[in-house]
Amino acid sequence: MPDIGKAAVIGAGQMGSAIAAHVASAGVPVVLLDIVPEGADNRNELAEGAIAAMLKATPAPFMHRSSARLITPGNLEDDTGLLSDADWICEAVVEDLDVKQKVYRAADSARKAGSIVTSNTSTIPLSRLVEGMPEPFASDFAITHFFNPPRYMRLLEFVPGPNTRSEVSDSIREFCDVRLGKEVVRAKDTPGFIGNRIGIYWSYVAMSEAIALGLTVEEADAVVGPPMGIPKTGIFGLVDLTGIDLAPKVNATMLAMLPPEDAFCREFDTEGPLVSLLSDMVADGYIGRKGKGGFYRMLRDGTARELQARDIETGEYRAVSKPRLDSVEATKDSGLRALVEHPDKGGRYAWHVLSRVLAYAASLVPDVAEAISDIDRAMTSGYGWKFGPLEMIDQLGCDWFADQLKAEGREIPPLLDAAAGRPLYRQVKRDVQQLSPEGEYGTFEASPDAWRLADMKRNREPITRNGSASLWDVGDGVACLEFHTKMNAIDDGTIDMVREAATIHERGYKALIIGHDGDDFSVGANVGIALFAANAAMWALIERKLSEGQQAFLALKYAPFPVVGAPAGMALGGGCEIMMHCDAVQAHAETYIGLVETGVGLVPGWGGTKELITRTFARKGRPGGPMPPVLDTFETISLAKVSGSAREALDLHYLGPQDGITMNRCRVLADAKARALSLVEGYEPPPSPEISLPGPSGRATLTLVVDDVVRRGKATAYDRVVAGALADVVTGGETDVTRSLDEHRLLALERKAFMALIRRTKTLDRIEHMLDTGKPLRN
Amino acid sequence: MTAYHAPLRDHRFVLHELLQVERYRNIPAFADAARETVDSVLEEGGRMAEEVLFPLNRSGDEEGCHFEDGVVTTPHGFKDAYRTYREAGWVGLEGNPEHGGAGLPQIVATSVGEMAGSANLSFETYAGLTMGAAHTIDTHGDDAQRETYLPKMFTGEWGGTMNLTEPHCGTDLGLLRTRAEPREDGTYRITGTKIFISAGEHDLTENIIHLVLARISGAPTGTRGISLFIVPKFLTGPDGGPGERNAVTCGSIEQKMGIKASATCVMNYDGATAYLLGEENRGLRAMFTMMNRARLGVGVQGLALGEIAYQNAAAYAKERLQGRALSGSTSPGSAADPIIVHPDVRRMLMTMRAFTEGGRALALWTAFALDMSRHDPDERARRDAEDLVSLITPVVKAYLTDMGFETANLGLQVHGGAGYIRETGVEQFVRDARITQIYEGTNGVQALDLVGRKIPAHYGRALRQVFHPIDQFIADAAEDEDLRDMAGLLGKSFGRLQLATAWIGEQGLKDPEQAGGGSRDYLRLFALVVVGYLWARMAQTARDALGRGTDERAFYEAKLATANFFLTRMLPDTSSLLSKIMSGKDAMMALEAEQF
Ligand SMILES: Cc1cc2nc3c(=O)[nH]c(=O)nc-3n(C[C@H](O)[C@H](O)[C@H](O)COP(=O)(O)OP(=O)(O)OC[C@H]3O[C@@H](n4cnc5c(N)ncnc54)[C@H](O)[C@@H]3O)c2cc1C
């Protein structure tokens, strides 16, 4: 299988340039070409402008600024030569067949034999794209459909043509999966592929049913949102986000492309209230968040802000009100079925929307996707749904759902007939099986290098568990420590389990990984418990817990077997600290790491300060003398810096040279396990570090730095107190450069600083504010 | 025959020496809190209690209230006494001065209230309820409402009531049925029946302003649909005085165990004209903001009865001769020694004394925090005080009334058989004290409020206002030769309270029944530690006074001795309370309901 070592993207518009940025983030050099605008001084203006703009954009398209250097900008007139050594050329120009084919011809004459060409089209069938193109081109060609923004949206729809060579398919799929971290879903060459086919229909149904049933936009979003496992933007919030002006366009495109017997074409009411509503809003400039607002808008009056929602009927805006729907409440305890069966308007709306959308999705197998799981994966990874539509049918009860449709005299999708009362998915021993359109069950094969903990847990008991964490056998003598508290905050139970994990060799395991399937590795210690204890003046208890955490993490660090952390999402505070006590970390590329304790008026007290300072000291090629690493560590912790990606965490030394990054979330645990196994042979626990710190003289320097920041109004008087406590730790307390300090001394300093701060009212105010609002308090 | 002497010296000790309220004279509400002013108010209040109220206590109990044709007549002498009381300005002592109140701090009013309650609890309920209603109007009413009602209520010309309870709804106000229908003119028509309404009807005032909880037609069920209304007995006439009679009548009054001179009425509302007070459907919230003050008031009633019971028991124990002292006779010339020589009688007297003096410190400390929660110029200090008040109020209400009853009962015990005889008069204290454990939220419900609401709120934030000062005090006192032993005793019990608090906090989230099962014992444990802390501080204050030199040695030495008694003989109950709490609910919930 040919390896892709260099790529090119043609078209430096929003999608093309962001795809190029993401390829660069993966460490692959990439050429970015666009046309020479008429009369341009700078012939590379489009590509160069796009790169410059992306360096400023939020959310950032790059995982690290330095990746921008991997993009070579150019133009289609002078620089097609740059395509000659590209292994993959991705076209992302306007959705115009002639333009695309012109680009293909130019690329075809410049590219090397056997290189891969793909299109990012979302609307033009592959059959049309290759029409009239030479035979070798067609066999090297496929569609790779990214979702916007490509760095963050995990779905990639892959559509090969009848002539696409299998090596081409294998190699581009592998590249997108492993290197770019995408969830690659095979789709057939039909309009809108999978995600948009269902998404556009869903959006139309959800909006027009809301109007028909007279729900407010807040009510509608409260129903077609979290109760269905759909992001809380619901439908109207989502359309505001994607742009209301876009909705009529995509509807028109789909109507033009889909066969007239498709449900979307049959049900779309061109005279209906939704069509006129959208066109009125666009005419008034209410095009969504990128304009002056849409179904919601933020009204700013001086410093006052009010979030308002549009009254669909009158077009007036009024303050949003939190809808109270019994049906939504009912879902919390009793699930999706309770929602659609509820007699209130929320329940009726939910049924109207889901019955149509789920039946539509079921009807798309096998013409749009080969397998039902492809449909579900497209919706979960492309639209952020927690469950795919076919999984939702199982939640409702596949037979119940079919009966319900029957009772209402509606068409039954053949898939449901084939199911004949059986679920669409089922579990047989440790296997998950899915139903084919022919009514046969087939087993999923979990790949040994891409699995989720759920695959390992199925039909198994943990090695041991408590309310906060569990230990699992993940095969080959490796155990996995899983957290499962709310947001995976670390509490007593977690620490108990860490202690347990540190003795896993006694049960015959030879390595440990720490990770799970959750969105966030850990948001840190459960400060709610600490706050309660502090309010009750239970200082001895707090100090004991602090000590226990330190000891547990040390036990992990010096355990006689390798330990590999496998974080993804947020790894903050205590979550970062536990990670830093691992032999190595295999982080998902989207891991946001930080010691954020100063935000709540504390210092990292579970060895985080100790680890960061000792690591910063041990770094090869660092500037000489004790002060540079002290200053570095002090700055990182006092500003509570959080990395915007795993790559950025390297700069902050939360991650180091021993650590690796995995692009695909599904591969993190497998990679971590492989890494752990690679360390087993001849494993020796790390030596215990000893460092020399400057003591009071260094502290005086830090005080000057902080005073200056306070004087410039960039920090509060209390920030100075917190920074002072931190300064005591990072400069080593009462010491000087001639003495060397061991870990225990540094941990004692952490405890002392922590205990001094947690007794202070302003720290308690900060913790309370963080718990209540999720935001730091500047007091 | 009983007697009552206003315990002025002890009030002065708490106000001036322990809490040093004079230090707060920079706060406008305390501008009049100069020592001499406060002392003369207390003195006058004490005299009024001794000379005007106390003489009617016994006769009022004997006679009770009379009911005929919807008219309630208070016992003989009450009307005159009330006129004297109100004309001297005692009703609106702590009322808002902008509306005709005297504007004294709550803490001073609380002292006076205790004395009035000791002297004649039934009498005190009339004025107490008027002030409860007036404060509610002051806090939640609009300007016109305040202008219409407050001046008349603060002078005591008009009375006030609180109408919550209905036949099927006491603790659980969500069940409330009284209806309010809106009228075109913005007023409402109220229909329904309220029961157990104190001072619902009587002959002491020319008008009675009822505050009534009711449900506006179409309002949500449960506690979220309850609104608060003003329903005057007489609608205000054109001259501002009483006009047309409103459709609210007293159906009957209750025969009851105690506070017999306080009229407990069934109130019938038959389309009575009503004015919304505060916001629609926010009635319960409005009521709750006034609850702290009212609950403190009821706690002080318990304390008041403990005080008068103690005074009479102590006097009796010095007179009654029975048996000989175990260590040898103290009065060889008499046929027997006074019973005060017996350790068990001492146990009773010291328990009563340690409670009343400690309880007084607790009540006034809380009243002071209530003042600060309203008047401290610093917003954060107001919030801190508010946190303290909200946390400590259920403790004050339940502990002072439970102990008030127990103390009254001990007082009866000291009297032996005579105590059980009506003529002696001390059994009335027991009967009168009993209601304080029930009304204004039963003590069981106070305990639930503490563990279910007050402790967990804001991650235990309010605890900080109590636990941090205690923690600090113990740390400081441990360095102090004289206080070290007390600090040790207090520290041990405080540790138990912390353990129990952590347990309650944790269990409350997992299994609320565990916390509910331990709630009463937890409240008592909490109260003992807080009173223990106040006793230790009082000991420190007394020690300092003795150190400076004083001609009141006996007073301060008695303080030290009583502090020592509390810390060594009462505080250690925390040990058994802790074991009970930590044993969980299982033993309590073992039987099925049918097995009872
Ligand atoms: C003399 C007198 C004067 C009064 N004055 C007034 C007045 O002026 N205005 C007014 O509105 N009311 C007044 N009341 C009513 C008084 O406030 C209520 O009686 C009291 O709140 C208790 O309600 P209840 O009698 O319905 O008892 P219930 O609520 O029936 O309680 C019975 C028992 O069950 C317990 N209990 C109930 N619910 C719970 C629970 N959730 N958890 C644990 N235990 C529970 C209680 O603690 C109690 O022990 C007065 C009553 C009396 C006797």
PDB file of N, CA, C and O in Angstrom, chain A residues 464-496:
ATOM      1  N   THR A 464     -11.657  -5.220  39.268  1.00  0.00           N
ATOM      2  CA  THR A 464     -12.222  -4.705  40.511  1.00  0.00           C
ATOM      3  C   THR A 464     -12.821  -3.332  40.201  1.00  0.00           C
ATOM      4  O   THR A 464     -12.452  -2.710  39.199  1.00  0.00           O
ATOM      5  N   ARG A 465     -13.747  -2.897  41.032  1.00  0.00           N
ATOM      6  CA  ARG A 465     -14.328  -1.584  40.764  1.00  0.00           C
ATOM      7  C   ARG A 465     -14.864  -0.959  42.045  1.00  0.00           C
ATOM      8  O   ARG A 465     -15.085  -1.646  43.031  1.00  0.00           O
ATOM      9  N   ASN A 466     -15.020   0.349  42.031  1.00  0.00           N
ATOM     10  CA  ASN A 466     -15.785   1.032  43.072  1.00  0.00           C
ATOM     11  C   ASN A 466     -16.634   2.091  42.372  1.00  0.00           C
ATOM     12  O   ASN A 466     -16.728   2.085  41.145  1.00  0.00           O
ATOM     13  N   GLY A 467     -17.256   2.968  43.134  1.00  0.00           N
ATOM     14  CA  GLY A 467     -18.181   3.920  42.534  1.00  0.00           C
ATOM     15  C   GLY A 467     -17.520   4.933  41.611  1.00  0.00           C
ATOM     16  O   GLY A 467     -18.196   5.600  40.825  1.00  0.00           O
ATOM     17  N   SER A 468     -16.212   5.057  41.688  1.00  0.00           N
ATOM     18  CA  SER A 468     -15.530   6.115  40.940  1.00  0.00           C
ATOM     19  C   SER A 468     -14.660   5.614  39.798  1.00  0.00           C
ATOM     20  O   SER A 468     -14.405   6.341  38.850  1.00  0.00           O
ATOM     21  N   ALA A 469     -14.175   4.400  39.911  1.00  0.00           N
ATOM     22  CA  ALA A 469     -13.209   3.914  38.921  1.00  0.00           C
ATOM     23  C   ALA A 469     -13.240   2.395  38.888  1.00  0.00           C
ATOM     24  O   ALA A 469     -13.737   1.752  39.808  1.00  0.00           O
ATOM     25  N   SER A 470     -12.702   1.833  37.788  1.00  0.00           N
ATOM     26  CA  SER A 470     -12.651   0.381  37.633  1.00  0.00           C
ATOM     27  C   SER A 470     -11.333  -0.017  37.003  1.00  0.00           C
ATOM     28  O   SER A 470     -10.679   0.791  36.333  1.00  0.00           O
ATOM     29  N   LEU A 471     -10.986  -1.270  37.193  1.00  0.00           N
ATOM     30  CA  LEU A 471      -9.830  -1.839  36.500  1.00  0.00           C
ATOM     31  C   LEU A 471     -10.321  -2.944  35.587  1.00  0.00           C
ATOM     32  O   LEU A 471     -11.088  -3.818  36.006  1.00  0.00           O
ATOM     33  N   TRP A 472      -9.866  -2.908  34.330  1.00  0.00           N
ATOM     34  CA  TRP A 472     -10.302  -3.882  33.336  1.00  0.00           C
ATOM     35  C   TRP A 472      -9.107  -4.616  32.752  1.00  0.00           C
ATOM     36  O   TRP A 472      -8.021  -4.052  32.638  1.00  0.00           O
ATOM     37  N   ASP A 473      -9.373  -5.831  32.337  1.00  0.00           N
ATOM     38  CA  ASP A 473      -8.373  -6.599  31.610  1.00  0.00           C
ATOM     39  C   ASP A 473      -8.535  -6.253  30.133  1.00  0.00           C
ATOM     40  O   ASP A 473      -9.603  -6.457  29.564  1.00  0.00           O
ATOM     41  N   VAL A 474      -7.489  -5.693  29.515  1.00  0.00           N
ATOM     42  CA  VAL A 474      -7.609  -5.361  28.090  1.00  0.00           C
ATOM     43  C   VAL A 474      -6.718  -6.258  27.239  1.00  0.00           C
ATOM     44  O   VAL A 474      -6.338  -5.909  26.119  1.00  0.00           O
ATOM     45  N   GLY A 475      -6.387  -7.424  27.784  1.00  0.00           N
ATOM     46  CA  GLY A 475      -5.698  -8.429  26.994  1.00  0.00           C
ATOM     47  C   GLY A 475      -4.188  -8.307  27.023  1.00  0.00           C
ATOM     48  O   GLY A 475      -3.635  -7.246  27.351  1.00  0.00           O
ATOM     49  N   ASP A 476      -3.496  -9.389  26.719  1.00  0.00           N
ATOM     50  CA  ASP A 476      -2.042  -9.443  26.635  1.00  0.00           C
ATOM     51  C   ASP A 476      -1.366  -9.032  27.938  1.00  0.00           C
ATOM     52  O   ASP A 476      -0.277  -8.460  27.932  1.00  0.00           O
ATOM     53  N   GLY A 477      -2.050  -9.254  29.057  1.00  0.00           N
ATOM     54  CA  GLY A 477      -1.432  -8.940  30.348  1.00  0.00           C
ATOM     55  C   GLY A 477      -1.468  -7.471  30.708  1.00  0.00           C
ATOM     56  O   GLY A 477      -0.749  -7.013  31.586  1.00  0.00           O
ATOM     57  N   VAL A 478      -2.304  -6.712  30.003  1.00  0.00           N
ATOM     58  CA  VAL A 478      -2.392  -5.279  30.276  1.00  0.00           C
ATOM     59  C   VAL A 478      -3.734  -4.975  30.954  1.00  0.00           C
ATOM     60  O   VAL A 478      -4.770  -5.515  30.557  1.00  0.00           O
ATOM     61  N   ALA A 479      -3.668  -4.146  31.977  1.00  0.00           N
ATOM     62  CA  ALA A 479      -4.891  -3.708  32.647  1.00  0.00           C
ATOM     63  C   ALA A 479      -5.153  -2.252  32.299  1.00  0.00           C
ATOM     64  O   ALA A 479      -4.234  -1.516  31.940  1.00  0.00           O
ATOM     65  N   CYS A 480      -6.425  -1.875  32.395  1.00  0.00           N
ATOM     66  CA  CYS A 480      -6.780  -0.483  32.099  1.00  0.00           C
ATOM     67  C   CYS A 480      -7.526   0.097  33.286  1.00  0.00           C
ATOM     68  O   CYS A 480      -8.479  -0.492  33.791  1.00  0.00           O
ATOM     69  N   LEU A 481      -7.078   1.263  33.726  1.00  0.00           N
ATOM     70  CA  LEU A 481      -7.758   1.971  34.809  1.00  0.00           C
ATOM     71  C   LEU A 481      -8.738   2.959  34.182  1.00  0.00           C
ATOM     72  O   LEU A 481      -8.337   3.857  33.445  1.00  0.00           O
ATOM     73  N   GLU A 482     -10.004   2.761  34.477  1.00  0.00           N
ATOM     74  CA  GLU A 482     -11.055   3.608  33.914  1.00  0.00           C
ATOM     75  C   GLU A 482     -11.651   4.492  35.002  1.00  0.00           C
ATOM     76  O   GLU A 482     -11.934   4.021  36.102  1.00  0.00           O
ATOM     77  N   PHE A 483     -11.858   5.753  34.710  1.00  0.00           N
ATOM     78  CA  PHE A 483     -12.585   6.635  35.643  1.00  0.00           C
ATOM     79  C   PHE A 483     -14.033   6.685  35.200  1.00  0.00           C
ATOM     80  O   PHE A 483     -14.324   6.677  34.009  1.00  0.00           O
ATOM     81  N   HIS A 484     -14.947   6.795  36.159  1.00  0.00           N
ATOM     82  CA  HIS A 484     -16.337   6.991  35.737  1.00  0.00           C
ATOM     83  C   HIS A 484     -17.159   7.824  36.707  1.00  0.00           C
ATOM     84  O   HIS A 484     -18.307   7.517  36.982  1.00  0.00           O
ATOM     85  N   THR A 485     -16.570   8.873  37.226  1.00  0.00           N
ATOM     86  CA  THR A 485     -17.375   9.834  37.991  1.00  0.00           C
ATOM     87  C   THR A 485     -17.895  10.887  37.015  1.00  0.00           C
ATOM     88  O   THR A 485     -17.552  10.868  35.839  1.00  0.00           O
ATOM     89  N   LYS A 486     -18.684  11.822  37.542  1.00  0.00           N
ATOM     90  CA  LYS A 486     -19.174  12.910  36.708  1.00  0.00           C
ATOM     91  C   LYS A 486     -17.985  13.741  36.210  1.00  0.00           C
ATOM     92  O   LYS A 486     -17.171  14.185  37.011  1.00  0.00           O
ATOM     93  N   MET A 487     -17.891  13.886  34.915  1.00  0.00           N
ATOM     94  CA  MET A 487     -16.778  14.569  34.251  1.00  0.00           C
ATOM     95  C   MET A 487     -15.435  13.979  34.668  1.00  0.00           C
ATOM     96  O   MET A 487     -14.391  14.599  34.560  1.00  0.00           O
ATOM     97  N   ASN A 488     -15.521  12.750  35.182  1.00  0.00           N
ATOM     98  CA  ASN A 488     -14.330  12.017  35.614  1.00  0.00           C
ATOM     99  C   ASN A 488     -13.472  12.789  36.603  1.00  0.00           C
ATOM    100  O   ASN A 488     -12.249  12.700  36.608  1.00  0.00           O
ATOM    101  N   ALA A 489     -14.170  13.544  37.454  1.00  0.00           N
ATOM    102  CA  ALA A 489     -13.477  14.234  38.544  1.00  0.00           C
ATOM    103  C   ALA A 489     -12.899  13.182  39.483  1.00  0.00           C
ATOM    104  O   ALA A 489     -13.450  12.102  39.650  1.00  0.00           O
ATOM    105  N   ILE A 490     -11.770  13.523  40.085  1.00  0.00           N
ATOM    106  CA  ILE A 490     -11.071  12.568  40.948  1.00  0.00           C
ATOM    107  C   ILE A 490     -11.538  12.740  42.386  1.00  0.00           C
ATOM    108  O   ILE A 490     -11.492  13.837  42.939  1.00  0.00           O
ATOM    109  N   ASP A 491     -12.026  11.658  42.956  1.00  0.00           N
ATOM    110  CA  ASP A 491     -12.447  11.711  44.348  1.00  0.00           C
ATOM    111  C   ASP A 491     -11.766  10.586  45.133  1.00  0.00           C
ATOM    112  O   ASP A 491     -10.867   9.920  44.614  1.00  0.00           O
ATOM    113  N   ASP A 492     -12.211  10.388  46.369  1.00  0.00           N
ATOM    114  CA  ASP A 492     -11.588   9.349  47.207  1.00  0.00           C
ATOM    115  C   ASP A 492     -11.563   7.989  46.513  1.00  0.00           C
ATOM    116  O   ASP A 492     -10.572   7.264  46.567  1.00  0.00           O
ATOM    117  N   GLY A 493     -12.678   7.671  45.879  1.00  0.00           N
ATOM    118  CA  GLY A 493     -12.785   6.369  45.228  1.00  0.00           C
ATOM    119  C   GLY A 493     -11.759   6.238  44.111  1.00  0.00           C
ATOM    120  O   GLY A 493     -11.153   5.179  43.918  1.00  0.00           O
ATOM    121  N   THR A 494     -11.561   7.317  43.362  1.00  0.00           N
ATOM    122  CA  THR A 494     -10.574   7.273  42.281  1.00  0.00           C
ATOM    123  C   THR A 494      -9.185   7.007  42.857  1.00  0.00           C
ATOM    124  O   THR A 494      -8.423   6.189  42.334  1.00  0.00           O
ATOM    125  N   ILE A 495      -8.879   7.723  43.932  1.00  0.00           N
ATOM    126  CA  ILE A 495      -7.543   7.556  44.537  1.00  0.00           C
ATOM    127  C   ILE A 495      -7.373   6.122  45.058  1.00  0.00           C
ATOM    128  O   ILE A 495      -6.316   5.506  44.872  1.00  0.00           O
ATOM    129  N   ASP A 496      -8.427   5.593  45.681  1.00  0.00           N
ATOM    130  CA  ASP A 496      -8.360   4.194  46.135  1.00  0.00           C
ATOM    131  C   ASP A 496      -8.013   3.276  44.971  1.00  0.00           C
ATOM    132  O   ASP A 496      -7.207   2.362  45.096  1.00  0.00           O
TER     133      ASP A 496
END
